[in-house]
Short mmCIF file of C-alpha atoms and ligand atoms in Angstrom, two decimals:
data_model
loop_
_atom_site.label_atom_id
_atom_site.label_comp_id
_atom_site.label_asym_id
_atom_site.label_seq_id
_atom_site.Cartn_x
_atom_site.Cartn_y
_atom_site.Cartn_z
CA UNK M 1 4.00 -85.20 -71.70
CA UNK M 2 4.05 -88.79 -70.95
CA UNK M 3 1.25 -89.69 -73.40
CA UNK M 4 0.92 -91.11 -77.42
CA UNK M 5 -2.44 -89.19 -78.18
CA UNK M 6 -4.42 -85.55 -76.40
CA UNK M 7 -7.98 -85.56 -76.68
CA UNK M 8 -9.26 -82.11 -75.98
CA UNK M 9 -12.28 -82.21 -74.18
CA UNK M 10 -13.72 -84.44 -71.94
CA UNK M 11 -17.42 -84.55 -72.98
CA UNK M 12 -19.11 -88.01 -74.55
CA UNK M 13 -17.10 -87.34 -77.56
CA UNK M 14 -13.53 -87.17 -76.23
CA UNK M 15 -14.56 -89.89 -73.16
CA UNK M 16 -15.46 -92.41 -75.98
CA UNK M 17 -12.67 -91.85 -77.89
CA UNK M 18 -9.93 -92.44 -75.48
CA UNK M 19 -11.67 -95.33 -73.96
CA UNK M 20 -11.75 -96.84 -77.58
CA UNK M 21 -8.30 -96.06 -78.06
CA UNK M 22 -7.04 -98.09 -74.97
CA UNK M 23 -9.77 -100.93 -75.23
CA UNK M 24 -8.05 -101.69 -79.02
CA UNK M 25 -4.32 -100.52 -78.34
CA UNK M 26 -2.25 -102.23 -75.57
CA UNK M 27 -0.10 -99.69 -74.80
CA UNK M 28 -1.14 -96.39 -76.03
CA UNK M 29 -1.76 -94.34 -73.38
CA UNK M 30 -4.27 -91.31 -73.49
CA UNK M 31 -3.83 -87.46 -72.00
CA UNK M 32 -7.41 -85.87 -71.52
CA UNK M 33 -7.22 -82.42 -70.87
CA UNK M 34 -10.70 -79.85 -70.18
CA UNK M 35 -11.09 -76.69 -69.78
CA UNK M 36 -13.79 -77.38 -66.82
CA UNK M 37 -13.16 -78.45 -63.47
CA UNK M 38 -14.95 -81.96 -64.12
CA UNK M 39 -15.91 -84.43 -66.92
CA UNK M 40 -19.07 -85.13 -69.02
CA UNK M 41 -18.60 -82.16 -70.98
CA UNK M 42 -21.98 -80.27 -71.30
CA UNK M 43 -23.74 -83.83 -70.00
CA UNK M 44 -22.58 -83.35 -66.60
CA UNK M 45 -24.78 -83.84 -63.34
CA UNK M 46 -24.47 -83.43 -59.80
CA UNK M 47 -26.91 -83.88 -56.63
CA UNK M 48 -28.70 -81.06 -54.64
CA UNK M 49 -28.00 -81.73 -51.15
CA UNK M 50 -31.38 -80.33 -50.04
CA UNK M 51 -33.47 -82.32 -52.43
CA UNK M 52 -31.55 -84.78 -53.12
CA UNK M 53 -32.42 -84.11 -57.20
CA UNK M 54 -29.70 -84.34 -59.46
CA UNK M 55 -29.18 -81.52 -61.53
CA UNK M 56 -27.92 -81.59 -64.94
CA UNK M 57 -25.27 -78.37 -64.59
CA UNK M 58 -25.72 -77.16 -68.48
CA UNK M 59 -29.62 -78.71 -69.09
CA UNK M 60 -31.40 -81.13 -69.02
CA UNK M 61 -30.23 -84.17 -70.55
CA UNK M 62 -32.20 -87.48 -71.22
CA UNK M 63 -30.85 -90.68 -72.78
CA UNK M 64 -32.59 -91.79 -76.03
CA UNK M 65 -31.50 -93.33 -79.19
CA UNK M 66 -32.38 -95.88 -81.87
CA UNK M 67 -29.12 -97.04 -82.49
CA UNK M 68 -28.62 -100.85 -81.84
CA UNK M 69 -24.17 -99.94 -81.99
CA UNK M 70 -24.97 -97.35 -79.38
CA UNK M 71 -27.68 -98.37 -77.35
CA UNK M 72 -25.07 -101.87 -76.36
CA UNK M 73 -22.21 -99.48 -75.75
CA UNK M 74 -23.28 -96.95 -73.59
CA UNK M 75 -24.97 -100.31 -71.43
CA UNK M 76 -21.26 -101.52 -70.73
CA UNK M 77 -21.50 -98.72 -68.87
CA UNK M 78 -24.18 -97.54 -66.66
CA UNK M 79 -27.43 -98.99 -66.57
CA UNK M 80 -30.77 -97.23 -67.47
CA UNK M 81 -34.07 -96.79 -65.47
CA UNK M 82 -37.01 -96.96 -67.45
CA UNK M 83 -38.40 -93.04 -67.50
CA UNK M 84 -39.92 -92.31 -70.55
CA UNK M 85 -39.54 -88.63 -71.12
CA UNK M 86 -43.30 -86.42 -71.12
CA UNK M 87 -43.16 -82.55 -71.66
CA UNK M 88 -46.08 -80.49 -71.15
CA UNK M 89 -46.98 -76.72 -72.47
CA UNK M 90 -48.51 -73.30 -70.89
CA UNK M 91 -49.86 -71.43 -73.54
CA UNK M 92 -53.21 -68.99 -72.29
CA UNK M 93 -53.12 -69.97 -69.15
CA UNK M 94 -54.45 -73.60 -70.09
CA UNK M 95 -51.43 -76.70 -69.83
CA UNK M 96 -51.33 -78.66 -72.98
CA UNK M 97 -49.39 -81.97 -73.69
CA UNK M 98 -46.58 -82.34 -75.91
CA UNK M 99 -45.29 -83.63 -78.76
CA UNK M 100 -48.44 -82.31 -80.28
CA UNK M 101 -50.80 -84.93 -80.70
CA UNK M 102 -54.42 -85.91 -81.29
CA UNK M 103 -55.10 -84.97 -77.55
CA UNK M 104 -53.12 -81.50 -77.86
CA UNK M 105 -55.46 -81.41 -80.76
CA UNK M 106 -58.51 -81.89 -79.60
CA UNK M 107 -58.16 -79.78 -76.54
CA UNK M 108 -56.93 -76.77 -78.74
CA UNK M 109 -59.71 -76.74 -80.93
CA UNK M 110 -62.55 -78.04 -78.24
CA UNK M 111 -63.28 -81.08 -80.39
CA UNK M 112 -63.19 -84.82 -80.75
CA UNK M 113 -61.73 -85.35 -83.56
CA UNK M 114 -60.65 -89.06 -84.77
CA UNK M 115 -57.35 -89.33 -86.18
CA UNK M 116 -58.41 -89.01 -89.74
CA UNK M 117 -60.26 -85.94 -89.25
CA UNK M 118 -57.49 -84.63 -87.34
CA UNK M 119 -54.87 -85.87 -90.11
CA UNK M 120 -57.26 -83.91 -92.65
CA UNK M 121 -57.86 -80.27 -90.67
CA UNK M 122 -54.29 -80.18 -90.07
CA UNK M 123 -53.82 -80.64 -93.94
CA UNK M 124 -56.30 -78.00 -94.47
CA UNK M 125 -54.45 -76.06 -92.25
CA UNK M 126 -51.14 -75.86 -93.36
CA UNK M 127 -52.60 -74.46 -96.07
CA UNK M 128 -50.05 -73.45 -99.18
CA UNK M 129 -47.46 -75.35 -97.25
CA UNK M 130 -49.11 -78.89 -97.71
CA UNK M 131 -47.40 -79.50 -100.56
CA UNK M 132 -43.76 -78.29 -100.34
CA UNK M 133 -41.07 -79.51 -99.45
CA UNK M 134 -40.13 -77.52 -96.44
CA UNK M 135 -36.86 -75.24 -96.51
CA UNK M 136 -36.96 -73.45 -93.64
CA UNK M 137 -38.55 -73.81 -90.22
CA UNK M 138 -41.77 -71.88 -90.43
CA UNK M 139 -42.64 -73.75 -93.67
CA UNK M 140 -41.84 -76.94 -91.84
CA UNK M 141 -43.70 -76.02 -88.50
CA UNK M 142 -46.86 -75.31 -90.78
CA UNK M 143 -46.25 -78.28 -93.05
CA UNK M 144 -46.73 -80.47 -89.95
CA UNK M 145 -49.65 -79.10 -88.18
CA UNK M 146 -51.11 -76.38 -90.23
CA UNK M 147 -51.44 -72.74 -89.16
CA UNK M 148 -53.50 -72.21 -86.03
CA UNK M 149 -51.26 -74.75 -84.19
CA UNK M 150 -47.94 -73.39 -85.11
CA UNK M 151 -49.01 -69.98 -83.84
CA UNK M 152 -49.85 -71.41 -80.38
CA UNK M 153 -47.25 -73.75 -79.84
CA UNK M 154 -44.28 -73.14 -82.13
CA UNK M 155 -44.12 -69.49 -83.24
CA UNK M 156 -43.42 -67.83 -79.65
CA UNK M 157 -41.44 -70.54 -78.23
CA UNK M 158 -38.96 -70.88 -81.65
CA UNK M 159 -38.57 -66.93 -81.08
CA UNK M 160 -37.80 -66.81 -77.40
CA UNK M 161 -34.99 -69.90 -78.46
CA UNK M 162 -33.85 -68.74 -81.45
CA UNK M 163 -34.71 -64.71 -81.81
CA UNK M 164 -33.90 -65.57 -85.35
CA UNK M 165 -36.41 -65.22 -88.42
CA UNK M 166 -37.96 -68.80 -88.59
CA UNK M 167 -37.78 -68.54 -92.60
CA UNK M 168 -34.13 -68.38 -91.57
CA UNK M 169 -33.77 -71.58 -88.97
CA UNK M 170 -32.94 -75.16 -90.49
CA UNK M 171 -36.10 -77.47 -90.30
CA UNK M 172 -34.15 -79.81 -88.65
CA UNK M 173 -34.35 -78.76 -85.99
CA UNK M 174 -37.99 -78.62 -85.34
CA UNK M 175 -38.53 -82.06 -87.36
CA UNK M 176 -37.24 -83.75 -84.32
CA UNK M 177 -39.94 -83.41 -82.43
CA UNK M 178 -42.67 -86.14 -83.65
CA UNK M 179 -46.36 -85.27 -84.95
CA UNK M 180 -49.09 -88.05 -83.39
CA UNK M 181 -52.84 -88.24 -84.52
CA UNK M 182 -53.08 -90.69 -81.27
CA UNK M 183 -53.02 -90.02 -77.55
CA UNK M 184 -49.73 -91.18 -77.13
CA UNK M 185 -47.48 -88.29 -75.27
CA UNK M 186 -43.79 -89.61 -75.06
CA UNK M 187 -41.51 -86.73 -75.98
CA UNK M 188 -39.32 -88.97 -77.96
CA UNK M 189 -39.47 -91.75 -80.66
CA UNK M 190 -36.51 -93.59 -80.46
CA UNK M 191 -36.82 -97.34 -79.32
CA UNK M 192 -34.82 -97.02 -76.16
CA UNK M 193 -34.67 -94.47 -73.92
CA UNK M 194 -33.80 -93.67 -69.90
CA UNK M 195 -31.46 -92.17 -67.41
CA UNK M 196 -28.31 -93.53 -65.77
CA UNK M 197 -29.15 -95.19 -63.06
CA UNK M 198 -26.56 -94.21 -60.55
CA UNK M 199 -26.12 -91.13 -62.48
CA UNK M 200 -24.50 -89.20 -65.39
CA UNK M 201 -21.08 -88.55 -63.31
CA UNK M 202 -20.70 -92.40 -62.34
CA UNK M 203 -21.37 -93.73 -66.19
CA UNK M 204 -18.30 -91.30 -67.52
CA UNK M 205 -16.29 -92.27 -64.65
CA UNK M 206 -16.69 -96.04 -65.85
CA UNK M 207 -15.63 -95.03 -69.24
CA UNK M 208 -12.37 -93.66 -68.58
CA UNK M 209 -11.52 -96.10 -65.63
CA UNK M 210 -8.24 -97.51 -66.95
CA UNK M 211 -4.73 -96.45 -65.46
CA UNK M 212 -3.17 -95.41 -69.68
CA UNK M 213 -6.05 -92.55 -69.14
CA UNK M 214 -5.09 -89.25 -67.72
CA UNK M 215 -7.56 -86.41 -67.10
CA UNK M 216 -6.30 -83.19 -66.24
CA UNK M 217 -8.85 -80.99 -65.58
CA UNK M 218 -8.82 -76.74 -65.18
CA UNK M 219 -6.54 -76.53 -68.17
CA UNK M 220 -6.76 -74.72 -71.84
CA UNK M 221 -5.37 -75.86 -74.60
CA UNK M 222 -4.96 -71.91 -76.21
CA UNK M 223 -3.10 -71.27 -72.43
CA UNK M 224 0.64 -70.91 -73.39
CA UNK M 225 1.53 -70.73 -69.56
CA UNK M 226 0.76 -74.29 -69.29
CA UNK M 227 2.46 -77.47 -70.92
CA UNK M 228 -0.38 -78.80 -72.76
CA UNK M 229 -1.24 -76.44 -74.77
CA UNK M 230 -2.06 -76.10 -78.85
CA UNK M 231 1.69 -74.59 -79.53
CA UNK M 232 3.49 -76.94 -78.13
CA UNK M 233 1.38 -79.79 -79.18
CA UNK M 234 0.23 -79.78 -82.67
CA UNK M 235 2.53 -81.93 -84.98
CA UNK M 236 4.26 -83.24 -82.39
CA UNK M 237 1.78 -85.46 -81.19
CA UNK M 238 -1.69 -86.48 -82.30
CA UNK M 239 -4.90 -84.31 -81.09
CA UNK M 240 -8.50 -84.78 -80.78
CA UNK M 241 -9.75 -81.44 -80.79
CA UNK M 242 -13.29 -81.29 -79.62
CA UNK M 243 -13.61 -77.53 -78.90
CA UNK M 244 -14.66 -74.70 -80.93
CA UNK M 245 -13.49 -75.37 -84.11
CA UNK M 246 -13.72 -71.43 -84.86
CA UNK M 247 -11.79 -70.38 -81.70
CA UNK M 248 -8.63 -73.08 -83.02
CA UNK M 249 -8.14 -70.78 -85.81
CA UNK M 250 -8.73 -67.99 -83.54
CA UNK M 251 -11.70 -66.65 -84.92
CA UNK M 252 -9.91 -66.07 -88.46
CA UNK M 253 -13.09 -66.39 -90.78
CA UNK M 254 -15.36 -64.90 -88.48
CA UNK M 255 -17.66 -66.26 -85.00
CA UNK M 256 -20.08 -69.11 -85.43
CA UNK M 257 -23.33 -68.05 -83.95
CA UNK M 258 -24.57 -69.86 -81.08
CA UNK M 259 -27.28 -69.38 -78.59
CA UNK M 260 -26.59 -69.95 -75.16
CA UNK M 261 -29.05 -70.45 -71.90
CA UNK M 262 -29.11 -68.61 -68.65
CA UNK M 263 -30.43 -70.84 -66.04
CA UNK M 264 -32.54 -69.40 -62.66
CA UNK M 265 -32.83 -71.35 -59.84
CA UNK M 266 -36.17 -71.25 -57.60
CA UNK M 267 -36.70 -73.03 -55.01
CA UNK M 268 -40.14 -74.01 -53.69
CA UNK M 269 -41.04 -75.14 -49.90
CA UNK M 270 -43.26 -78.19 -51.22
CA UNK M 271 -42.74 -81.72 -52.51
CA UNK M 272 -43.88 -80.82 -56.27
CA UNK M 273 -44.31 -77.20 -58.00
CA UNK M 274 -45.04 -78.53 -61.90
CA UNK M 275 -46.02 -82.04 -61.50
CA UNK M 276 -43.92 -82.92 -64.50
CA UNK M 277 -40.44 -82.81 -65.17
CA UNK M 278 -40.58 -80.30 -67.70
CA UNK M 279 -43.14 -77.07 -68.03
CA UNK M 280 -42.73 -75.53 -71.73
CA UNK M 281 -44.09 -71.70 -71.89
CA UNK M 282 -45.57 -70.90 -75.43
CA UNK M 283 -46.41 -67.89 -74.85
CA UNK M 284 -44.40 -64.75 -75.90
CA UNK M 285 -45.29 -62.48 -72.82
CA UNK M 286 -43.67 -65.58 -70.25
CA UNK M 287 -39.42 -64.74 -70.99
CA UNK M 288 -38.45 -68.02 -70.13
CA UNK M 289 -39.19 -70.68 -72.41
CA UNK M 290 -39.39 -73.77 -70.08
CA UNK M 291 -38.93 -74.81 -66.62
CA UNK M 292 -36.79 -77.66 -65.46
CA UNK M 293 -37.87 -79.63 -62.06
CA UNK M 294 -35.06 -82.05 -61.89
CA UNK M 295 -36.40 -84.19 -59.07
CA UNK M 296 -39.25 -86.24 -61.50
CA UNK M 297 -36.31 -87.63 -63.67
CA UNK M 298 -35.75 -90.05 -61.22
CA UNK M 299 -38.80 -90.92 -59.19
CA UNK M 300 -37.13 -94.31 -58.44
CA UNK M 301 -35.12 -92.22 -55.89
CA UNK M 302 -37.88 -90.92 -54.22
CA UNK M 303 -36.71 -92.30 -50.85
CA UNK M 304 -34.03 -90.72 -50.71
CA UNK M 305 -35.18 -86.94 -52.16
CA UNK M 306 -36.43 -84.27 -49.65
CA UNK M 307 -40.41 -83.72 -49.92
CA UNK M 308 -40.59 -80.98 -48.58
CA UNK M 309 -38.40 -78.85 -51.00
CA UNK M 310 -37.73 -78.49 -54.81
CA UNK M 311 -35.68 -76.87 -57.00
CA UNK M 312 -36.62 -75.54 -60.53
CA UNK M 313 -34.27 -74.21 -63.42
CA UNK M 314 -36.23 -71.44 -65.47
CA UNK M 315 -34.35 -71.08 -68.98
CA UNK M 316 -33.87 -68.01 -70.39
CA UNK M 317 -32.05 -68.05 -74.21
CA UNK M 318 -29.70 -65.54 -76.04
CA UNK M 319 -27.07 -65.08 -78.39
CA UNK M 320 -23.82 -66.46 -76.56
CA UNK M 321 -20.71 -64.38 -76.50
CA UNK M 322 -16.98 -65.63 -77.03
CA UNK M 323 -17.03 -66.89 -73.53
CA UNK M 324 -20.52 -67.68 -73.21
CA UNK M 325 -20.89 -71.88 -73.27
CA UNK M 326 -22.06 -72.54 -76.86
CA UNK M 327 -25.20 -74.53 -76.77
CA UNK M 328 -27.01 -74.56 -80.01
CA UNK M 329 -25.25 -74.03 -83.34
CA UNK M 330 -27.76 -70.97 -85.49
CA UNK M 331 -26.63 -72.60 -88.42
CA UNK M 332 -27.91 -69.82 -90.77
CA UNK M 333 -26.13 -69.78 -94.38
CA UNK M 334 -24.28 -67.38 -93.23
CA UNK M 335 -22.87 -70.11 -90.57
CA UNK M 336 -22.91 -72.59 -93.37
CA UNK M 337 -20.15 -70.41 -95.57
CA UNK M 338 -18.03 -69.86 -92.60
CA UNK M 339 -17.98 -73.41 -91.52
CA UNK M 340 -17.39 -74.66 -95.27
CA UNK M 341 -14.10 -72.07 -94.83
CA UNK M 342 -13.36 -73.41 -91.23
CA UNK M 343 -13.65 -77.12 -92.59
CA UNK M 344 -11.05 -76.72 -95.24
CA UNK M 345 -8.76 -75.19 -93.11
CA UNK M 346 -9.31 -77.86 -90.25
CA UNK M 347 -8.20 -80.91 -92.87
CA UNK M 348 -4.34 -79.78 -93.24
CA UNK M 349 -3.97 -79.50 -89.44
CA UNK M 350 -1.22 -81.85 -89.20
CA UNK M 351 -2.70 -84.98 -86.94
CA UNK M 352 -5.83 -82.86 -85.77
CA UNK M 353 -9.14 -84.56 -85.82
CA UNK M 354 -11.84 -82.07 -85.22
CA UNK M 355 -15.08 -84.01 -83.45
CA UNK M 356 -17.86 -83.24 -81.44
CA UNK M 357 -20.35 -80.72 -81.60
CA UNK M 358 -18.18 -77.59 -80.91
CA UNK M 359 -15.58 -79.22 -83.39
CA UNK M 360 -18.35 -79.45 -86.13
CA UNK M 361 -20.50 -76.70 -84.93
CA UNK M 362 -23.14 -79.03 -85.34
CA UNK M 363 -26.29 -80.38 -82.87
CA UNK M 364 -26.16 -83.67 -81.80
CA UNK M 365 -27.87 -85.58 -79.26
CA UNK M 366 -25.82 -88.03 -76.80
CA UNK M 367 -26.08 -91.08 -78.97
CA UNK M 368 -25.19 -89.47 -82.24
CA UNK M 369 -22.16 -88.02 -80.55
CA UNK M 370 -21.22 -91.07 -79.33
CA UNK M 371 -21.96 -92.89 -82.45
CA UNK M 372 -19.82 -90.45 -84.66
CA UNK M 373 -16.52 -90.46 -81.95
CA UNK M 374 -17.07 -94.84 -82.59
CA UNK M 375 -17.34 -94.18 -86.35
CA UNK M 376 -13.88 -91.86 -86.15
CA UNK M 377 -12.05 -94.04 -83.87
CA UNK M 378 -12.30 -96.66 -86.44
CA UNK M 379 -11.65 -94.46 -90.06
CA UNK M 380 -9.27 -91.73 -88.84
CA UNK M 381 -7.82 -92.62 -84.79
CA UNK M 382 -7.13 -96.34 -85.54
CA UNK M 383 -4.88 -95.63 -88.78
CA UNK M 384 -3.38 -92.11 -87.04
CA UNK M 385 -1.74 -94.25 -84.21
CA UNK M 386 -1.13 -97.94 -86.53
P1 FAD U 401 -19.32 -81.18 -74.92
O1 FAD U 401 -20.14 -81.96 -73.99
O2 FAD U 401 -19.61 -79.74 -75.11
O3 FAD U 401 -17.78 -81.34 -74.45
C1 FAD U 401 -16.74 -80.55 -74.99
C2 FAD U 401 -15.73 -80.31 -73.90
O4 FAD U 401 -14.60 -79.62 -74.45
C3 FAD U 401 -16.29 -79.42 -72.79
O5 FAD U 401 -16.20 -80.08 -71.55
C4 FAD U 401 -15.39 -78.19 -72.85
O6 FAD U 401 -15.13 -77.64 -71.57
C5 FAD U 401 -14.12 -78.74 -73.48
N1 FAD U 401 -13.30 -77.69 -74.12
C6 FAD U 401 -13.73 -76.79 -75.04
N2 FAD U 401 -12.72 -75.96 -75.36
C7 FAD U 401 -11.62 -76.35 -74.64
C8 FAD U 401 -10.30 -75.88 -74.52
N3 FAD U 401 -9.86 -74.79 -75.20
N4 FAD U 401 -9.44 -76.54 -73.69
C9 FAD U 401 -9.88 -77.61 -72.96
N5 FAD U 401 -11.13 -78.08 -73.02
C10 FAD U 401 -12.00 -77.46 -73.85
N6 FAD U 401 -28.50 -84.78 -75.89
C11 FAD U 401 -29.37 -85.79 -75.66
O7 FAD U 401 -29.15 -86.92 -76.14
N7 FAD U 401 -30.47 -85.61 -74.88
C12 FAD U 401 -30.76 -84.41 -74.31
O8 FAD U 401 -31.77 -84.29 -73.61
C13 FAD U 401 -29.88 -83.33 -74.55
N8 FAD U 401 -30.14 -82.12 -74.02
C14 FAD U 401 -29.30 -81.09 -74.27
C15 FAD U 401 -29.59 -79.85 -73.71
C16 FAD U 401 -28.76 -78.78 -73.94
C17 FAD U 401 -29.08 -77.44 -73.33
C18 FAD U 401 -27.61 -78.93 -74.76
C19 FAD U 401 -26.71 -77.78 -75.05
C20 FAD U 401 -27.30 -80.17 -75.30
C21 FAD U 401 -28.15 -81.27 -75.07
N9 FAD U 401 -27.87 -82.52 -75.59
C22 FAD U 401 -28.73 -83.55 -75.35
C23 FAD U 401 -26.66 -82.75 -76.43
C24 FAD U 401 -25.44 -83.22 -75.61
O9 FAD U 401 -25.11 -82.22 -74.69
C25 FAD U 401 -24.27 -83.48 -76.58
O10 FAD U 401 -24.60 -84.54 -77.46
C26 FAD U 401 -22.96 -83.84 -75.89
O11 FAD U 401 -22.72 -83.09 -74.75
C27 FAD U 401 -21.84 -83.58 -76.86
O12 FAD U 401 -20.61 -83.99 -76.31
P2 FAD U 401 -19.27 -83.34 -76.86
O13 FAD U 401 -18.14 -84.08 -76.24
O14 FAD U 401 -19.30 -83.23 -78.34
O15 FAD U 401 -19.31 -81.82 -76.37
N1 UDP U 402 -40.35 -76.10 -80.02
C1 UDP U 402 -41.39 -75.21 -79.91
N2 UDP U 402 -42.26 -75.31 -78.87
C2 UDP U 402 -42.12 -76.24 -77.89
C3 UDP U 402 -41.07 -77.16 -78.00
C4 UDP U 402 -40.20 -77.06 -79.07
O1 UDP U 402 -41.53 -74.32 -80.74
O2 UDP U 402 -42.93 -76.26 -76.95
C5 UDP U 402 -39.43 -75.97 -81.18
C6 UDP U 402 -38.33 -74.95 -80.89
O3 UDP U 402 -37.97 -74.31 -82.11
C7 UDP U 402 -37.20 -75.83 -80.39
C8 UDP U 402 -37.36 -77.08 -81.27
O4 UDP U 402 -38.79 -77.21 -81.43
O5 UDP U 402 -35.94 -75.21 -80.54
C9 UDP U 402 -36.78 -78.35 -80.70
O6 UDP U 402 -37.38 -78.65 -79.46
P1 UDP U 402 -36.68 -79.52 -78.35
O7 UDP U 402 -37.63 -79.73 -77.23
O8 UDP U 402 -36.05 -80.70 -78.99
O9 UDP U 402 -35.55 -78.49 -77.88
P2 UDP U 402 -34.22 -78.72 -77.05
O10 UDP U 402 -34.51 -79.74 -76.00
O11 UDP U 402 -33.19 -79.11 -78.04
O12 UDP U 402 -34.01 -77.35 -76.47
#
């Protein structure tokens, strides 16, 4: 192998990586390999020829961060376009907007509530809850807007997701999603937010454009038959290893639970089926739990997008087998112990830095991946090749 460093893994994490590595070492030059037969990892687009919408292969993905570090980097780049993400929800045959706010509110309950008296029934509402401090996901989901609410909105959806007790689920991972006693609808709070302008394929291409970077695609690093592969590699050279991290140790402790999404593809003979980019199903008798119609992410390309056709992804979530894609960690304690075991082990792999969201079984949105492969480069990459 005619390389100082293999990242494992070309997703955002193992992209930024080895295009820090050769923007602050002269000579070092970089061997990607993936398993996949492109980059971008589980961020990965491409365009429908019929309508001309580009589909994001593993779901959908939308830019969005308040990181000054990251917003700067990922602009040397690609440039943005200025959609501002809006999701809306079925639930009784009746569309609601989301994040819930004081319109979601006031539509649910028939009413006209101010903000204050919204603030104050949802309070009511959440009942016993009000006052903890929320361990789980049910407790959190009621904390935030009270009974009534979470069974309409939360309660089916988090079970079609997650088919996991909520009392179980981390509320992390419904804190996320903000709470508004106003009318404003944007999905997301960060202060920046948008899509790549000529595309999530052309921004990862620009990352990696630099002749010390080789990809090789179609190859596994557990695949003895092939030269670049964990055996003949570990110790001998150092690895960023951004799969897995239970398949490295070959499943030793145990599996990491992980749910994974089936996607269906419809296609409809008109210009626009939803009217939004995203339809959310609340309801537990719907087995999907949202649809995707790719072509509003980028209404800017209108012009050149068929109007006559479009395509939607219906999602449909379960448990994912060994060779299912991962998608989002369970993270029950259960998880927690095995990873704690997994961790320990993963620290006296000889030059192996574990990163990523498979490597720390662990959810992260773009910019937090992208800010934790900047914050390894510098602590652990930079001194492993000085
Ligand atoms: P990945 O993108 O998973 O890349 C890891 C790569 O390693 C893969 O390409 C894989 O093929 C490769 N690999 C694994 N094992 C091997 C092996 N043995 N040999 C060789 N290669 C291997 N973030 C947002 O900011 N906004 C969103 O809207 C958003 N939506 C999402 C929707 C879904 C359904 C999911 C699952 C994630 C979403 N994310 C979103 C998160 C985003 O996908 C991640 O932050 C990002 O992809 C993580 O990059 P990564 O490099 O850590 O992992
Ligand atoms: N959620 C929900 N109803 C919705 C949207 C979200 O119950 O209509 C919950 C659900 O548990 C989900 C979590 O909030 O897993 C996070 O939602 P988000 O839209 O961020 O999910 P993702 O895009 O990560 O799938």
């Amino acid at each position: 192998m005619n390389a100082d460093i293999i990242i494992v893994g070309a997703g955002l994490y193992g992209l930024t990586i080895a295009q820090q590595i050769v923007e602050h070492n002269a000579t070092t030059r970089v061997q990607i390999i993936d398993v996949r037969d492109h980059i971008g990892g589980n961020a990965y687009s491409y365009v429908d020829k019929e309508t001309g919408a580009e589909i994001h292969k593993y779901g959908a993905h939308l830019f969005h961060t308040s990181d000054e570090r990251v917003w700067n980097y990922v602009n040397r780049f690609t440039k943005f376009t200025n959609y501002v993400h809006r999701v809306y929800t079925t639930h009784n045959n009746e569309v609601f907007p989301l994040p819930i706010n004081l319109g979601t509110i006031n539509q649910f309950f028939r009413a006209c509530y101010t903000p204050a008296q919204a603030r104050e029934l949802v309070e009511r509402q959440a009942g016993e809850y009000a006052d903890v401090t929320p361990s789980n996901l049910n407790e959190q989901g009621i904390k935030l807007i009270g009974k009534p609410l979470y069974e309409a909105f939360i309660k089916n959806y988090t079970a079609k997701q997650w088919q996991t007790d909520p009392n179980l689920l981390p509320a992390s991972i419904i804190r996320r999603l903000p709470v508004r006693f106003t009318y404003n609808n944007r999905y997301f709070k960060d202060t920046w937010e948008g899509l790549p302008a000529d595309g999530y394929t052309a921004w990862f291409e620009r990352m990696i454009d630099n002749p010390r970077i080789t990809v090789t695609l179609g190859t596994d690093f557990f695949d003895t038959t092939q030269p670049l592969n964990k055996e003949a590699l570990v110790g001998t050279v150092p690895v960023v290893y951004t799969g897995p991290i239970d398949r490295y140790f070959n499943y030793s402790l145990g599996t990491l639970k992980w749910r994974t999404v089936d996607f269906k593809e419809v296609r409809y003979d008109e210009d626009d089926h939803f009217g939004c980019p995203v339809m959310n199903f609340a309801d537990a008798d719907v087995p999907y739990t949202r649809a995707i119609e790719f072509k509003h992410f980028n209404p800017e390309r209108s012009d050149r997008q068929n109007h006559d056709k479009t395509v939607v992804w219906y999602e449909y979530s379960r448990f994912a087998g060994r060779d299912d894609d991962p998608y989002y960690p369970v993270n029950t304690d259960g998880d927690k112990k095995m990873l704690a075991g997994y961790r320990a082990m993963a620290q006296s792999e000889p030059n192996v830095v574990f990163g990523g969201r498979l490597g720390q079984y662990a959810y992260f949105d773009m910019w937090a991946t992208i800010d934790s492969a900047l914050t390894a480069y510098e602590e652990k990459i930079a001194p492993m090749l000085a």
